[in-house]
mmCIF file of C-alpha atoms in Angstrom:
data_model
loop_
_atom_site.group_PDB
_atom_site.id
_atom_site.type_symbol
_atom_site.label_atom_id
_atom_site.label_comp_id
_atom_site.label_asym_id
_atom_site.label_seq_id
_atom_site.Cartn_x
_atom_site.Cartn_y
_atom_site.Cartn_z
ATOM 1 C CA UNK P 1 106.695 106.215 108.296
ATOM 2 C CA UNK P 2 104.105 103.447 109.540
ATOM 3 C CA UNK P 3 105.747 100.976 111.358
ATOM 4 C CA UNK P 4 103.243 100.723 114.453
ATOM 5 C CA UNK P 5 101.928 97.448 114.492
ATOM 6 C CA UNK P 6 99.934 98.472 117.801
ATOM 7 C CA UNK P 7 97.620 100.778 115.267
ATOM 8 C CA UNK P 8 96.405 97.546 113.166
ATOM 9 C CA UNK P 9 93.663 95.691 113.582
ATOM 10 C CA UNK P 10 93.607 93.158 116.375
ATOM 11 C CA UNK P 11 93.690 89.910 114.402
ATOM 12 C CA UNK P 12 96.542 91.282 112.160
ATOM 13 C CA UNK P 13 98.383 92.082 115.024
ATOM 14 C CA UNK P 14 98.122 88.558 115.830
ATOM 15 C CA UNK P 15 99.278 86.912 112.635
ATOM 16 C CA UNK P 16 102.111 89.367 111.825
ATOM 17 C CA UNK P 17 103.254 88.233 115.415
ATOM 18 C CA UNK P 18 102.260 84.502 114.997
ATOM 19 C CA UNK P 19 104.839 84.974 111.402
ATOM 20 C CA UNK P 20 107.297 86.235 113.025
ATOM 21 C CA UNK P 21 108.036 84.070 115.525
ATOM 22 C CA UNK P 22 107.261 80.944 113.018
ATOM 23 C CA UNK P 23 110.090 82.251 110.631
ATOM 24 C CA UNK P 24 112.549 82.582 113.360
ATOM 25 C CA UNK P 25 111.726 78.805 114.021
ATOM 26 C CA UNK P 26 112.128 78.017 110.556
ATOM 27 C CA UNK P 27 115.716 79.549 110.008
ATOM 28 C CA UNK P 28 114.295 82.560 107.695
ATOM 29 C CA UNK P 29 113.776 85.485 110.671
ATOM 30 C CA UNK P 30 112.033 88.545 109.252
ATOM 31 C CA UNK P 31 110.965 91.923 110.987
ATOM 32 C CA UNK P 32 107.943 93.924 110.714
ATOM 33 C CA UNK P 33 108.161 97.517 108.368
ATOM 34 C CA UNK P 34 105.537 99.336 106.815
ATOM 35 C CA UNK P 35 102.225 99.046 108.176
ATOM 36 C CA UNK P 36 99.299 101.439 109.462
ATOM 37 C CA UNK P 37 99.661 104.850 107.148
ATOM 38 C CA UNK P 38 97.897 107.984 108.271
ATOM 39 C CA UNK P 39 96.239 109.867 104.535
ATOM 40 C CA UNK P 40 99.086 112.261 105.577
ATOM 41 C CA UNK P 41 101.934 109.295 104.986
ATOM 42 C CA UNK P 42 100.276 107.586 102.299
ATOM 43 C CA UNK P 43 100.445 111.044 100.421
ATOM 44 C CA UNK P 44 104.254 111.393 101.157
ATOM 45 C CA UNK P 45 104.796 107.955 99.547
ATOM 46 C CA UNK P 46 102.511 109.258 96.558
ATOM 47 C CA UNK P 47 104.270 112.167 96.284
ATOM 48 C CA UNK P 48 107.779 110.247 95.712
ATOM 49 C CA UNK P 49 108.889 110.167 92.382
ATOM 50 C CA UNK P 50 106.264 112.552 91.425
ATOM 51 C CA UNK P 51 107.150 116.079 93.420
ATOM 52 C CA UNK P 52 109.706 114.603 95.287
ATOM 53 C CA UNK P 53 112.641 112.801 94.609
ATOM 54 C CA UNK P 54 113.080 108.981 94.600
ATOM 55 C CA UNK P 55 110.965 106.205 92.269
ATOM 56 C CA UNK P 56 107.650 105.835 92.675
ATOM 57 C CA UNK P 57 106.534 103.589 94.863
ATOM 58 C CA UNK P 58 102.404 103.841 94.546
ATOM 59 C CA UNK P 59 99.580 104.775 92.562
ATOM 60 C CA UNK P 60 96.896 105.581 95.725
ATOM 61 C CA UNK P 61 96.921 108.761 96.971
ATOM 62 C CA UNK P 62 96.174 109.381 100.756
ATOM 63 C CA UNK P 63 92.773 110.897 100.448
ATOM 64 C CA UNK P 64 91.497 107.543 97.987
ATOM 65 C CA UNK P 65 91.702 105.517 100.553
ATOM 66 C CA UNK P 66 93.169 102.844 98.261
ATOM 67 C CA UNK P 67 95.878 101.680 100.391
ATOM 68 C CA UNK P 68 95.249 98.382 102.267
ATOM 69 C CA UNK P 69 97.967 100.170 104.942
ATOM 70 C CA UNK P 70 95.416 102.881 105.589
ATOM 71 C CA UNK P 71 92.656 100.589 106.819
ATOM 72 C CA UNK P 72 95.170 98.778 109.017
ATOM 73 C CA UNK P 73 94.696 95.220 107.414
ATOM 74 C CA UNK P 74 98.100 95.141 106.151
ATOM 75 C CA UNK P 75 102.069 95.284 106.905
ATOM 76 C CA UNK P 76 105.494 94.820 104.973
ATOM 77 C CA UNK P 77 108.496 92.698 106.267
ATOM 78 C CA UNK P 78 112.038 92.770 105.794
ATOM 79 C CA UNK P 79 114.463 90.111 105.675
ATOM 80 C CA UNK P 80 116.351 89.906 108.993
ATOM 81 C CA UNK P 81 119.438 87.595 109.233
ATOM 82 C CA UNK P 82 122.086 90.367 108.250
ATOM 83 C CA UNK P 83 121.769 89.755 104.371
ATOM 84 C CA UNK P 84 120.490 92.404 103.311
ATOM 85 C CA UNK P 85 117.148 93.772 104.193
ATOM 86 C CA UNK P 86 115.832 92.877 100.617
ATOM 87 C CA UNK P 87 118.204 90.456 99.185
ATOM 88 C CA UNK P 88 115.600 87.636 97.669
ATOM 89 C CA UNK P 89 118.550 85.217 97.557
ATOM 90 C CA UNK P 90 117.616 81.598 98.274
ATOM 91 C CA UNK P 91 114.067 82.132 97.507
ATOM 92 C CA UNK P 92 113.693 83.697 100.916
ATOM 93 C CA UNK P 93 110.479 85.953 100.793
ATOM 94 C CA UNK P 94 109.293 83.082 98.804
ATOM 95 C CA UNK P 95 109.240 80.812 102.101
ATOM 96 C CA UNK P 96 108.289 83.774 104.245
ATOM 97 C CA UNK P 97 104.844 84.143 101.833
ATOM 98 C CA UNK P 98 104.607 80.492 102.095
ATOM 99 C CA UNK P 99 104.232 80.652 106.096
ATOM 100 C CA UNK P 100 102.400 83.442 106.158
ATOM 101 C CA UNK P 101 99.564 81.949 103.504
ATOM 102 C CA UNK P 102 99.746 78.685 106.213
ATOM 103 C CA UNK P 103 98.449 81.141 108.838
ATOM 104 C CA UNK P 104 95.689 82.814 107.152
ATOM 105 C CA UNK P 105 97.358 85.777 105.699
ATOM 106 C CA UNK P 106 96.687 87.228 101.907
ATOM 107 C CA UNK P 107 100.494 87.335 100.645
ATOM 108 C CA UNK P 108 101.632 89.946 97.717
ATOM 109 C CA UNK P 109 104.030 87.366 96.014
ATOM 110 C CA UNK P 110 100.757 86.019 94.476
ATOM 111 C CA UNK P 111 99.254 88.939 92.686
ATOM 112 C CA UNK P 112 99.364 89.066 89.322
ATOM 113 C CA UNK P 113 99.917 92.956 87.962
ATOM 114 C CA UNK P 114 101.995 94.213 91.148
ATOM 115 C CA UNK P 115 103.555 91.401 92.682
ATOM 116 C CA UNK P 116 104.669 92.368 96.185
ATOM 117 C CA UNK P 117 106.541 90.036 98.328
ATOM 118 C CA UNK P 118 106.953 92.015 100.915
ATOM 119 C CA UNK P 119 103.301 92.693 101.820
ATOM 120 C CA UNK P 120 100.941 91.000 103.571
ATOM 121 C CA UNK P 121 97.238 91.269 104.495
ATOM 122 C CA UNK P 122 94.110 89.975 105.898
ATOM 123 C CA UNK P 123 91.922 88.616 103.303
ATOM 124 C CA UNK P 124 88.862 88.866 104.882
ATOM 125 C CA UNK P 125 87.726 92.412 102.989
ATOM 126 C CA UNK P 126 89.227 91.125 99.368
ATOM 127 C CA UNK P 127 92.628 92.237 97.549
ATOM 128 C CA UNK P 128 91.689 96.268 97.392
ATOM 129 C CA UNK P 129 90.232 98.428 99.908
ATOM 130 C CA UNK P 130 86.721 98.766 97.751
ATOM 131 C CA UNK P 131 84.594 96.885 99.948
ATOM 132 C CA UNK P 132 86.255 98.673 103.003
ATOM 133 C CA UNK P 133 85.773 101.859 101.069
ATOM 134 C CA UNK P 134 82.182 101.935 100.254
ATOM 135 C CA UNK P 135 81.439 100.090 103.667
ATOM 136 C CA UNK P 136 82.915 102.484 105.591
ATOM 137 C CA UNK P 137 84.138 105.615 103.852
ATOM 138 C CA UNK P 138 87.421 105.820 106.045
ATOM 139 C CA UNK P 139 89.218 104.223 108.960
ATOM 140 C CA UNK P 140 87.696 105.992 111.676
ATOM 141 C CA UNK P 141 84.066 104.111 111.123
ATOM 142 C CA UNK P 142 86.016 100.906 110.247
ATOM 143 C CA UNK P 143 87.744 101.047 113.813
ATOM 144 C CA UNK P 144 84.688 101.356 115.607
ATOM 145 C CA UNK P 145 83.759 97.975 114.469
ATOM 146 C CA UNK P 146 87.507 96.441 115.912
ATOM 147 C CA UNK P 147 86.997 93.978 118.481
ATOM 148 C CA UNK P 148 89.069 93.750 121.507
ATOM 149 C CA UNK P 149 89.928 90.030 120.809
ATOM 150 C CA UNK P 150 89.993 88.371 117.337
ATOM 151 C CA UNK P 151 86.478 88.730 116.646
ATOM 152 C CA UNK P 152 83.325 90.355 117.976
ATOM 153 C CA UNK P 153 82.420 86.437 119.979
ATOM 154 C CA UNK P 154 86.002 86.542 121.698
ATOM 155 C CA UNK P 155 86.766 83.220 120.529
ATOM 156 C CA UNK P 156 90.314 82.732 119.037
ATOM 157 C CA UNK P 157 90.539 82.130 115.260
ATOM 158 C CA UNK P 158 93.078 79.908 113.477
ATOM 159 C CA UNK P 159 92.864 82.049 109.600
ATOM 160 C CA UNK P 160 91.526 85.455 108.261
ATOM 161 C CA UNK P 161 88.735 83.812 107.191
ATOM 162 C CA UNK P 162 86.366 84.782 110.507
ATOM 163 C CA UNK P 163 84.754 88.202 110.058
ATOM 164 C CA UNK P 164 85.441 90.349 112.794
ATOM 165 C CA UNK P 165 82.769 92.889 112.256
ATOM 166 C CA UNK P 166 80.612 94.404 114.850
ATOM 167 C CA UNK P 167 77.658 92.861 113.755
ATOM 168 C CA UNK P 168 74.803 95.248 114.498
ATOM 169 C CA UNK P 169 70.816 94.285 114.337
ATOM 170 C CA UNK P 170 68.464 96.455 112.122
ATOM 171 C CA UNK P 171 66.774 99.046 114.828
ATOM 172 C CA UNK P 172 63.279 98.209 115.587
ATOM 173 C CA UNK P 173 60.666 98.772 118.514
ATOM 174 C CA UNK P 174 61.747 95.842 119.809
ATOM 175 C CA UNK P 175 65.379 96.648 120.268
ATOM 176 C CA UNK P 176 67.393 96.867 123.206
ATOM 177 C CA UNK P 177 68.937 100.048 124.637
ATOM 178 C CA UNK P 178 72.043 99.185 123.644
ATOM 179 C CA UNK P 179 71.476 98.349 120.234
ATOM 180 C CA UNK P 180 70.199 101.724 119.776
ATOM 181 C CA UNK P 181 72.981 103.714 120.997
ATOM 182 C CA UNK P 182 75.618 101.309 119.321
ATOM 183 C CA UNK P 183 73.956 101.951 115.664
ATOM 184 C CA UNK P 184 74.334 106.016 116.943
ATOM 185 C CA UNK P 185 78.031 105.607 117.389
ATOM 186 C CA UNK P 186 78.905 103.607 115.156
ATOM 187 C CA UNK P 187 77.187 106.282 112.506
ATOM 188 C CA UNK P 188 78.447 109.156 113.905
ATOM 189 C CA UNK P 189 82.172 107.825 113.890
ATOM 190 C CA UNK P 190 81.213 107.028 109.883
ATOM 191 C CA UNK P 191 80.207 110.459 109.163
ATOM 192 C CA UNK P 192 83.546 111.847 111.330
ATOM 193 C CA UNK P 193 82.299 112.637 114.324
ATOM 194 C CA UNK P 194 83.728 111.507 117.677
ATOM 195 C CA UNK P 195 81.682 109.858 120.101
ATOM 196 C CA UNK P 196 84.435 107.965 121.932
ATOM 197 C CA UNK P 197 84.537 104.276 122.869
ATOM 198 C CA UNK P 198 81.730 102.100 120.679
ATOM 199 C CA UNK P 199 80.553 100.619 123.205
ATOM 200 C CA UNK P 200 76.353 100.920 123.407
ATOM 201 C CA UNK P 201 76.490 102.996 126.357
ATOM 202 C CA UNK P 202 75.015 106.455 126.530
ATOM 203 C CA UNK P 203 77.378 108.732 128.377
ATOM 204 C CA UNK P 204 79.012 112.717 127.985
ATOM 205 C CA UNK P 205 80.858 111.798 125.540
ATOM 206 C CA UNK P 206 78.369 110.431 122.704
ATOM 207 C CA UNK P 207 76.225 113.313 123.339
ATOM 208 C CA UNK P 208 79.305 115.519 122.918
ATOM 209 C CA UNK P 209 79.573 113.640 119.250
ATOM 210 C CA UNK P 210 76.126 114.499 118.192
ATOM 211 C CA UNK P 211 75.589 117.617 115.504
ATOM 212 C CA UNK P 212 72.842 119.569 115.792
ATOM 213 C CA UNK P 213 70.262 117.837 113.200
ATOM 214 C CA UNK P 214 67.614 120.004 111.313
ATOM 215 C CA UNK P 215 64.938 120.279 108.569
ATOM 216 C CA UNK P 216 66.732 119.859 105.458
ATOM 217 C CA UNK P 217 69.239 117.043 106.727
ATOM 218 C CA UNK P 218 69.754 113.917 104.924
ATOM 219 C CA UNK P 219 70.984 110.575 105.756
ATOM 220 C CA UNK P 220 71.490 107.864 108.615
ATOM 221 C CA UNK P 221 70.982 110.023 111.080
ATOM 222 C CA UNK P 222 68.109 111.442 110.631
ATOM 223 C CA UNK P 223 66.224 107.755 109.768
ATOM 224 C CA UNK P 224 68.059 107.269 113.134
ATOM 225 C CA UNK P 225 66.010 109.538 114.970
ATOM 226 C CA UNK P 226 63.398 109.238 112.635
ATOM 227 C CA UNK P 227 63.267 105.566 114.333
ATOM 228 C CA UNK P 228 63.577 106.706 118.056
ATOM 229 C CA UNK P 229 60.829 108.708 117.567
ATOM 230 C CA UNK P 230 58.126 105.884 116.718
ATOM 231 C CA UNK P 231 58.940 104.282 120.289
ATOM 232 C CA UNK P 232 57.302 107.478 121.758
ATOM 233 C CA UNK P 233 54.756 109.108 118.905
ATOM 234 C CA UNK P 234 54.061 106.113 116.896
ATOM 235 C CA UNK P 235 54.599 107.569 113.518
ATOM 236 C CA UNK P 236 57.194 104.933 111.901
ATOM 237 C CA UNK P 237 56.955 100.819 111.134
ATOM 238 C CA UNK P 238 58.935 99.340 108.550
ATOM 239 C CA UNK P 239 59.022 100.788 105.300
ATOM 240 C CA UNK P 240 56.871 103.683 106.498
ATOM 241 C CA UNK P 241 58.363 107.210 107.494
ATOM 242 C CA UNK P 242 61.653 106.481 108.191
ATOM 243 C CA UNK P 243 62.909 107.685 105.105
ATOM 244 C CA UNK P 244 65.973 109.831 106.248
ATOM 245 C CA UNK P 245 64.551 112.903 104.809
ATOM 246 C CA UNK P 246 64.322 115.531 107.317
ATOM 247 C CA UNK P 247 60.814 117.127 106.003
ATOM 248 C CA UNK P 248 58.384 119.222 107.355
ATOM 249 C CA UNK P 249 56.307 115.613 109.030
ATOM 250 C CA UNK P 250 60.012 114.701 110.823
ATOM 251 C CA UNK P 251 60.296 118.441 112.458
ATOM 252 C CA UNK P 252 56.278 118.246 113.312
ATOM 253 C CA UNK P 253 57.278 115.130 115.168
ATOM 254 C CA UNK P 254 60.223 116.420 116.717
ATOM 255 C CA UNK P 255 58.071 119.104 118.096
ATOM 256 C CA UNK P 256 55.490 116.973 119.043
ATOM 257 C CA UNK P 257 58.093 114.478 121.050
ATOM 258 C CA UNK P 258 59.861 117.836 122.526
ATOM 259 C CA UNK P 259 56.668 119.226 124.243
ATOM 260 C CA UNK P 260 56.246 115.414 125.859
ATOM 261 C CA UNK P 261 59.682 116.241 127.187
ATOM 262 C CA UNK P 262 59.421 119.883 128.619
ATOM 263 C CA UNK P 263 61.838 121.193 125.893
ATOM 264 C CA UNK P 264 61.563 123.820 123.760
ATOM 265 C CA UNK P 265 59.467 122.630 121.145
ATOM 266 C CA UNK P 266 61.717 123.919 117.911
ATOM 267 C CA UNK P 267 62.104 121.226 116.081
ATOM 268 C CA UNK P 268 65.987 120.963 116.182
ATOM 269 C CA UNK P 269 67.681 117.766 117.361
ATOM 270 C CA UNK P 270 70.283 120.090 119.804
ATOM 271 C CA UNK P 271 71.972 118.395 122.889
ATOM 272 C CA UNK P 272 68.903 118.499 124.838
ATOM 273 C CA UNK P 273 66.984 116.677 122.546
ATOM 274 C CA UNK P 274 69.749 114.096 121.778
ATOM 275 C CA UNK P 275 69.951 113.555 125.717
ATOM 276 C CA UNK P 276 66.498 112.572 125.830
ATOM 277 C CA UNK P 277 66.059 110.712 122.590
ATOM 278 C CA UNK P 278 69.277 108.567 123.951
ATOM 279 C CA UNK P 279 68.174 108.145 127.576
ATOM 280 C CA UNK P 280 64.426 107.747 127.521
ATOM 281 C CA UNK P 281 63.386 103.749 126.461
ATOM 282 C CA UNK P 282 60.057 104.945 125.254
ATOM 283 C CA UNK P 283 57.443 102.080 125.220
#
């Protein structure tokens, strides 16, 4: 099943390497197992001991999102010196947990109602996936806020304890070009669309992620373009119409803001519109 380290997130990566090569130092040498699960291989391990045969080995099921594994902020290890992959003998997962909790990392052998030696995780989203849950729904909007390096400054950290998010500024008249089309992406990789890379920059292949957006729509992106709009019609300030509700005064607007453009004015965020909401400035 999971055992690509490569699919984690960055800083993970970094500590499950960092413990690896400490243990070796320290005469206990471990190797890396489970880690990033797919909802398709999390449900596999649900279904064991359930439909299929063998003990059961978890209570989240794939499509929950309950699995630390499935956001990428965790791995297993396995005992490595040709004992026995699992043999505990001479408190060894014991010292393993202690090196790992030196570096930064949340270590199973501590919990309370499951305890878990072989697991550990970064610590920097709590014990369970709720906060990464209702954050971000599922791992494709939590990815888009993975930073190349440790965190989103670059600088190297020494412990979980740095939060890595892509931290991005409430939209305003005042914000840059960039900022703009980084809230898009990241939002459209939330709601499961695919914009490509998150990286603030307007190109094929963010337009290619945008739905077509209509009266009747609901949500972020419609306060989105709600938003854009005010930079060309004036009609929003804070607290004012950008309500995310995609009424008859949003598609007057949209009309309005299309006839300023040479488009079709029908009131329907399409690709066209998209294009120049994304490209124009405004004032």
């Amino acid at each position: 099943m999971g055992r690509d380290l490569t699919k984690c997130h960055p800083h993970l990566q970094k500590l499950a390497k960092e413990l690896v090569t400490v243990c070796e130092k320290q005469g206990c040498p471990i190797g890396i197992g489970e880690c990033f699960r797919t909802v398709q291989e999390q449900n596999r391990l649900y279904d064991q001991g359930r439909t299929k045969p063998g003990p059961v080995v978890t209570n989240a099921p794939g499509s929950t999102y309950r699995s630390m594994h499935q956001w990428g902020v965790a791995f297993d290890v396995y005992r490595k010196d040709g004992k026995g992959a699992y043999n505990e003998s001479g408190n060894y997962f014991q010292r393993v947990g202690a090196i790992g909790k030196s570096l930064g990392l949340e270590w199973g052998g501590d919990w309370k109602s499951i305890v878990d030696k072989l697991h550990f995780q970064l610590p920097d989203w709590g014990s369970t996936s709720e906060r990464l849950r209702k954050e971000y729904g599922n791992i494709y909007a939590f990815q888009a806020t993975w930073p190349e390096s440790d965190t989103s400054t670059g600088k190297p950290t020494s412990s979980g304890k740095d939060n890595p998010h892509i931290e991005v500024k409430a939209l305003t008249a005042d914000s840059t070009q960039r900022e703009w089309i980084l809230a898009l992406q990241i939002e459209l990789i939330r709601q499961g669309y695919q914009p490509g890379a998150v990286d603030g920059i307007f190109g094929s292949r963010t337009l290619l992620g945008c739905p077509t957006v209509r009266k009747g729509a609901k949500g972020e992106l419609t306060r989105w373009i709600q938003k854009r709009l005010s930079l060309y019609l004036n009609v929003w300030s804070e607290g004012g119409q950008a309500d995310g509700v995609f009424g008859e005064k949003t598609e007057q607007n949209i009309r309005n803001f299309q006839k300023t453009k040479g488009l079709p004015a029908d009131g329907i965020v399409g690709k066209k519109t998209w294009s120049a909401l994304l490209q124009s400035r405004g004032k």
